[in-house]
């Protein structure tokens, strides 16, 4: 009788122990998969943030180049305007000698005033281009190239509760 009970106990205990081992093995795999899934989500978020950082760096580089060139050109045209003003303030050329003919003075004054006009226009265009590049950079950085912040739905899909293990469908 003792041998029959122990055989019956062993016959029942064997599958029960195997089932317990299988349950804990599956739970460990589920926990491992959960960590791997969240790691995959975080890696994708990190890659998306790095990509957006590259886009933002490209925008800053392109617009920064335009801004610096236009700011340099503003200095050059301001100096040209100062030289043109100094040349036009003298009144006439040849102050320390005989005066040149009137037609030559007219051509000289006309060319100085035309250079002042074109330099003033170039100064205005360079200021406009610099400001437009700054506005474009601000617009692109605030409206188009934004950080990919995950929604609550994406966060909920990335996380898994331990109670979800019991809710798995059987396969």
mmCIF file of N, CA and C in Angstrom, residues 62-125:
data_model
loop_
_atom_site.group_PDB
_atom_site.id
_atom_site.type_symbol
_atom_site.label_atom_id
_atom_site.label_comp_id
_atom_site.label_asym_id
_atom_site.label_seq_id
_atom_site.Cartn_x
_atom_site.Cartn_y
_atom_site.Cartn_z
ATOM 1 N N UNK A 62 22.889 76.236 -41.786
ATOM 2 C CA UNK A 62 22.508 76.908 -43.038
ATOM 3 C C UNK A 62 22.130 78.363 -42.785
ATOM 4 N N UNK A 63 21.280 78.586 -41.801
ATOM 5 C CA UNK A 63 20.856 79.960 -41.533
ATOM 6 C C UNK A 63 21.978 80.774 -40.896
ATOM 7 N N UNK A 64 22.802 80.132 -40.092
ATOM 8 C CA UNK A 64 23.931 80.846 -39.485
ATOM 9 C C UNK A 64 24.924 81.335 -40.525
ATOM 10 N N UNK A 65 25.125 80.539 -41.581
ATOM 11 C CA UNK A 65 26.029 80.951 -42.655
ATOM 12 C C UNK A 65 25.467 82.187 -43.370
ATOM 13 N N UNK A 66 24.184 82.188 -43.661
ATOM 14 C CA UNK A 66 23.571 83.345 -44.313
ATOM 15 C C UNK A 66 23.638 84.578 -43.419
ATOM 16 N N UNK A 67 23.339 84.402 -42.152
ATOM 17 C CA UNK A 67 23.349 85.535 -41.220
ATOM 18 C C UNK A 67 24.743 86.132 -41.102
ATOM 19 N N UNK A 68 25.769 85.281 -40.960
ATOM 20 C CA UNK A 68 27.128 85.816 -40.804
ATOM 21 C C UNK A 68 27.615 86.510 -42.081
ATOM 22 N N UNK A 69 27.269 85.962 -43.258
ATOM 23 C CA UNK A 69 27.681 86.612 -44.505
ATOM 24 C C UNK A 69 26.987 87.955 -44.691
ATOM 25 N N UNK A 70 25.713 87.999 -44.382
ATOM 26 C CA UNK A 70 24.981 89.261 -44.538
ATOM 27 C C UNK A 70 25.441 90.300 -43.499
ATOM 28 N N UNK A 71 25.771 89.865 -42.306
ATOM 29 C CA UNK A 71 26.283 90.807 -41.309
ATOM 30 C C UNK A 71 27.646 91.360 -41.725
ATOM 31 N N UNK A 72 28.475 90.528 -42.343
ATOM 32 C CA UNK A 72 29.761 91.022 -42.862
ATOM 33 C C UNK A 72 29.522 92.015 -44.001
ATOM 34 N N UNK A 73 28.576 91.720 -44.862
ATOM 35 C CA UNK A 73 28.291 92.611 -45.970
ATOM 36 C C UNK A 73 27.736 93.943 -45.477
ATOM 37 N N UNK A 74 27.013 93.936 -44.376
ATOM 38 C CA UNK A 74 26.512 95.194 -43.809
ATOM 39 C C UNK A 74 27.664 96.104 -43.401
ATOM 40 N N UNK A 75 28.690 95.526 -42.828
ATOM 41 C CA UNK A 75 29.869 96.328 -42.458
ATOM 42 C C UNK A 75 30.564 96.916 -43.673
ATOM 43 N N UNK A 76 30.693 96.101 -44.730
ATOM 44 C CA UNK A 76 31.356 96.571 -45.943
ATOM 45 C C UNK A 76 30.562 97.708 -46.590
ATOM 46 N N UNK A 77 29.250 97.528 -46.714
ATOM 47 C CA UNK A 77 28.455 98.580 -47.359
ATOM 48 C C UNK A 77 28.392 99.843 -46.503
ATOM 49 N N UNK A 78 28.450 99.705 -45.194
ATOM 50 C CA UNK A 78 28.493 100.895 -44.338
ATOM 51 C C UNK A 78 29.780 101.677 -44.559
ATOM 52 N N UNK A 79 30.895 100.966 -44.699
ATOM 53 C CA UNK A 79 32.161 101.656 -44.982
ATOM 54 C C UNK A 79 32.125 102.327 -46.359
ATOM 55 N N UNK A 80 31.558 101.646 -47.353
ATOM 56 C CA UNK A 80 31.437 102.261 -48.675
ATOM 57 C C UNK A 80 30.564 103.507 -48.624
ATOM 58 N N UNK A 81 29.490 103.464 -47.825
ATOM 59 C CA UNK A 81 28.639 104.651 -47.673
ATOM 60 C C UNK A 81 29.406 105.788 -47.012
ATOM 61 N N UNK A 82 30.256 105.469 -46.043
ATOM 62 C CA UNK A 82 31.048 106.507 -45.377
ATOM 63 C C UNK A 82 32.049 107.136 -46.349
ATOM 64 N N UNK A 83 32.685 106.318 -47.173
ATOM 65 C CA UNK A 83 33.639 106.849 -48.159
ATOM 66 C C UNK A 83 32.901 107.702 -49.189
ATOM 67 N N UNK A 84 31.729 107.222 -49.628
ATOM 68 C CA UNK A 84 30.942 108.014 -50.582
ATOM 69 C C UNK A 84 30.514 109.345 -49.992
ATOM 70 N N UNK A 85 30.129 109.342 -48.720
ATOM 71 C CA UNK A 85 29.737 110.599 -48.067
ATOM 72 C C UNK A 85 30.938 111.536 -47.952
ATOM 73 N N UNK A 86 32.109 110.987 -47.630
ATOM 74 C CA UNK A 86 33.307 111.829 -47.509
ATOM 75 C C UNK A 86 33.694 112.421 -48.862
ATOM 76 N N UNK A 87 33.558 111.642 -49.921
ATOM 77 C CA UNK A 87 33.899 112.164 -51.250
ATOM 78 C C UNK A 87 32.898 113.202 -51.730
ATOM 79 N N UNK A 88 31.630 113.035 -51.373
ATOM 80 C CA UNK A 88 30.637 113.992 -51.849
ATOM 81 C C UNK A 88 30.633 115.282 -51.025
ATOM 82 N N UNK A 89 31.179 115.261 -49.831
ATOM 83 C CA UNK A 89 31.167 116.452 -48.981
ATOM 84 C C UNK A 89 32.251 117.462 -49.359
ATOM 85 N N UNK A 90 33.199 117.059 -50.142
ATOM 86 C CA UNK A 90 34.281 117.981 -50.487
ATOM 87 C C UNK A 90 33.776 119.120 -51.364
ATOM 88 N N UNK A 91 32.748 118.918 -52.096
ATOM 89 C CA UNK A 91 32.190 119.991 -52.925
ATOM 90 C C UNK A 91 32.699 119.932 -54.342
ATOM 91 N N UNK A 92 33.982 119.761 -54.491
ATOM 92 C CA UNK A 92 34.534 119.625 -55.836
ATOM 93 C C UNK A 92 35.856 118.892 -55.741
ATOM 94 N N UNK A 93 36.255 118.285 -56.836
ATOM 95 C CA UNK A 93 37.550 117.612 -56.871
ATOM 96 C C UNK A 93 38.597 118.610 -57.324
ATOM 97 N N UNK A 94 39.801 118.334 -56.997
ATOM 98 C CA UNK A 94 40.885 119.242 -57.363
ATOM 99 C C UNK A 94 40.940 120.453 -56.460
ATOM 100 N N UNK A 95 40.795 120.254 -55.152
ATOM 101 C CA UNK A 95 40.775 121.383 -54.208
ATOM 102 C C UNK A 95 42.121 122.108 -54.155
ATOM 103 N N UNK A 96 43.223 121.407 -54.419
ATOM 104 C CA UNK A 96 44.539 122.038 -54.283
ATOM 105 C C UNK A 96 45.168 122.319 -55.637
ATOM 106 N N UNK A 97 44.387 122.551 -56.554
ATOM 107 C CA UNK A 97 44.885 122.888 -57.879
ATOM 108 C C UNK A 97 43.753 123.489 -58.691
ATOM 109 N N UNK A 98 43.978 123.501 -59.958
ATOM 110 C CA UNK A 98 42.920 124.062 -60.790
ATOM 111 C C UNK A 98 41.740 123.099 -60.855
ATOM 112 N N UNK A 99 40.562 123.652 -61.020
ATOM 113 C CA UNK A 99 39.337 122.859 -61.043
ATOM 114 C C UNK A 99 39.217 122.127 -62.366
ATOM 115 N N UNK A 100 38.734 120.873 -62.311
ATOM 116 C CA UNK A 100 38.521 120.142 -63.567
ATOM 117 C C UNK A 100 37.313 120.709 -64.306
ATOM 118 N N UNK A 101 37.126 120.308 -65.542
ATOM 119 C CA UNK A 101 35.967 120.817 -66.283
ATOM 120 C C UNK A 101 34.651 120.407 -65.614
ATOM 121 N N UNK A 102 33.613 121.160 -65.891
ATOM 122 C CA UNK A 102 32.310 120.935 -65.262
ATOM 123 C C UNK A 102 31.701 119.584 -65.602
ATOM 124 N N UNK A 103 31.880 119.145 -66.871
ATOM 125 C CA UNK A 103 31.316 117.849 -67.244
ATOM 126 C C UNK A 103 31.949 116.722 -66.441
ATOM 127 N N UNK A 104 33.263 116.856 -66.128
ATOM 128 C CA UNK A 104 33.952 115.828 -65.353
ATOM 129 C C UNK A 104 33.455 115.828 -63.904
ATOM 130 N N UNK A 105 33.251 117.025 -63.330
ATOM 131 C CA UNK A 105 32.709 117.130 -61.969
ATOM 132 C C UNK A 105 31.302 116.546 -61.912
ATOM 133 N N UNK A 106 30.514 116.760 -62.959
ATOM 134 C CA UNK A 106 29.157 116.190 -63.000
ATOM 135 C C UNK A 106 29.185 114.667 -63.046
ATOM 136 N N UNK A 107 30.078 114.108 -63.878
ATOM 137 C CA UNK A 107 30.206 112.645 -63.932
ATOM 138 C C UNK A 107 30.688 112.078 -62.597
ATOM 139 N N UNK A 108 31.662 112.773 -61.983
ATOM 140 C CA UNK A 108 32.206 112.321 -60.701
ATOM 141 C C UNK A 108 31.123 112.347 -59.623
ATOM 142 N N UNK A 109 30.407 113.449 -59.514
ATOM 143 C CA UNK A 109 29.349 113.558 -58.501
ATOM 144 C C UNK A 109 28.234 112.561 -58.784
ATOM 145 N N UNK A 110 27.892 112.380 -60.049
ATOM 146 C CA UNK A 110 26.848 111.402 -60.396
ATOM 147 C C UNK A 110 27.244 109.986 -60.024
ATOM 148 N N UNK A 111 28.512 109.655 -60.272
ATOM 149 C CA UNK A 111 28.951 108.296 -59.928
ATOM 150 C C UNK A 111 29.006 108.099 -58.414
ATOM 151 N N UNK A 112 29.386 109.141 -57.678
ATOM 152 C CA UNK A 112 29.401 109.024 -56.211
ATOM 153 C C UNK A 112 27.981 108.824 -55.686
ATOM 154 N N UNK A 113 27.047 109.619 -56.185
ATOM 155 C CA UNK A 113 25.672 109.503 -55.697
ATOM 156 C C UNK A 113 25.036 108.179 -56.118
ATOM 157 N N UNK A 114 25.381 107.682 -57.308
ATOM 158 C CA UNK A 114 24.872 106.364 -57.716
ATOM 159 C C UNK A 114 25.472 105.261 -56.833
ATOM 160 N N UNK A 115 26.763 105.389 -56.483
ATOM 161 C CA UNK A 115 27.357 104.382 -55.591
ATOM 162 C C UNK A 115 26.717 104.429 -54.203
ATOM 163 N N UNK A 116 26.390 105.645 -53.732
ATOM 164 C CA UNK A 116 25.700 105.761 -52.446
ATOM 165 C C UNK A 116 24.318 105.107 -52.534
ATOM 166 N N UNK A 117 23.624 105.318 -53.638
ATOM 167 C CA UNK A 117 22.303 104.714 -53.795
ATOM 168 C C UNK A 117 22.389 103.184 -53.829
ATOM 169 N N UNK A 118 23.318 102.648 -54.628
ATOM 170 C CA UNK A 118 23.440 101.191 -54.714
ATOM 171 C C UNK A 118 23.949 100.589 -53.403
ATOM 172 N N UNK A 119 24.861 101.278 -52.728
ATOM 173 C CA UNK A 119 25.327 100.772 -51.426
ATOM 174 C C UNK A 119 24.222 100.833 -50.372
ATOM 175 N N UNK A 120 23.401 101.872 -50.421
ATOM 176 C CA UNK A 120 22.259 101.931 -49.510
ATOM 177 C C UNK A 120 21.279 100.795 -49.765
ATOM 178 N N UNK A 121 21.044 100.502 -51.064
ATOM 179 C CA UNK A 121 20.164 99.385 -51.413
ATOM 180 C C UNK A 121 20.776 98.056 -50.978
ATOM 181 N N UNK A 122 22.088 97.899 -51.175
ATOM 182 C CA UNK A 122 22.763 96.666 -50.748
ATOM 183 C C UNK A 122 22.714 96.516 -49.232
ATOM 184 N N UNK A 123 22.859 97.628 -48.501
ATOM 185 C CA UNK A 123 22.767 97.579 -47.041
ATOM 186 C C UNK A 123 21.361 97.158 -46.616
ATOM 187 N N UNK A 124 20.368 97.717 -47.269
ATOM 188 C CA UNK A 124 18.985 97.372 -46.941
ATOM 189 C C UNK A 124 18.707 95.892 -47.239
ATOM 190 N N UNK A 125 19.175 95.407 -48.406
ATOM 191 C CA UNK A 125 18.971 93.998 -48.755
ATOM 192 C C UNK A 125 19.705 93.069 -47.795
#
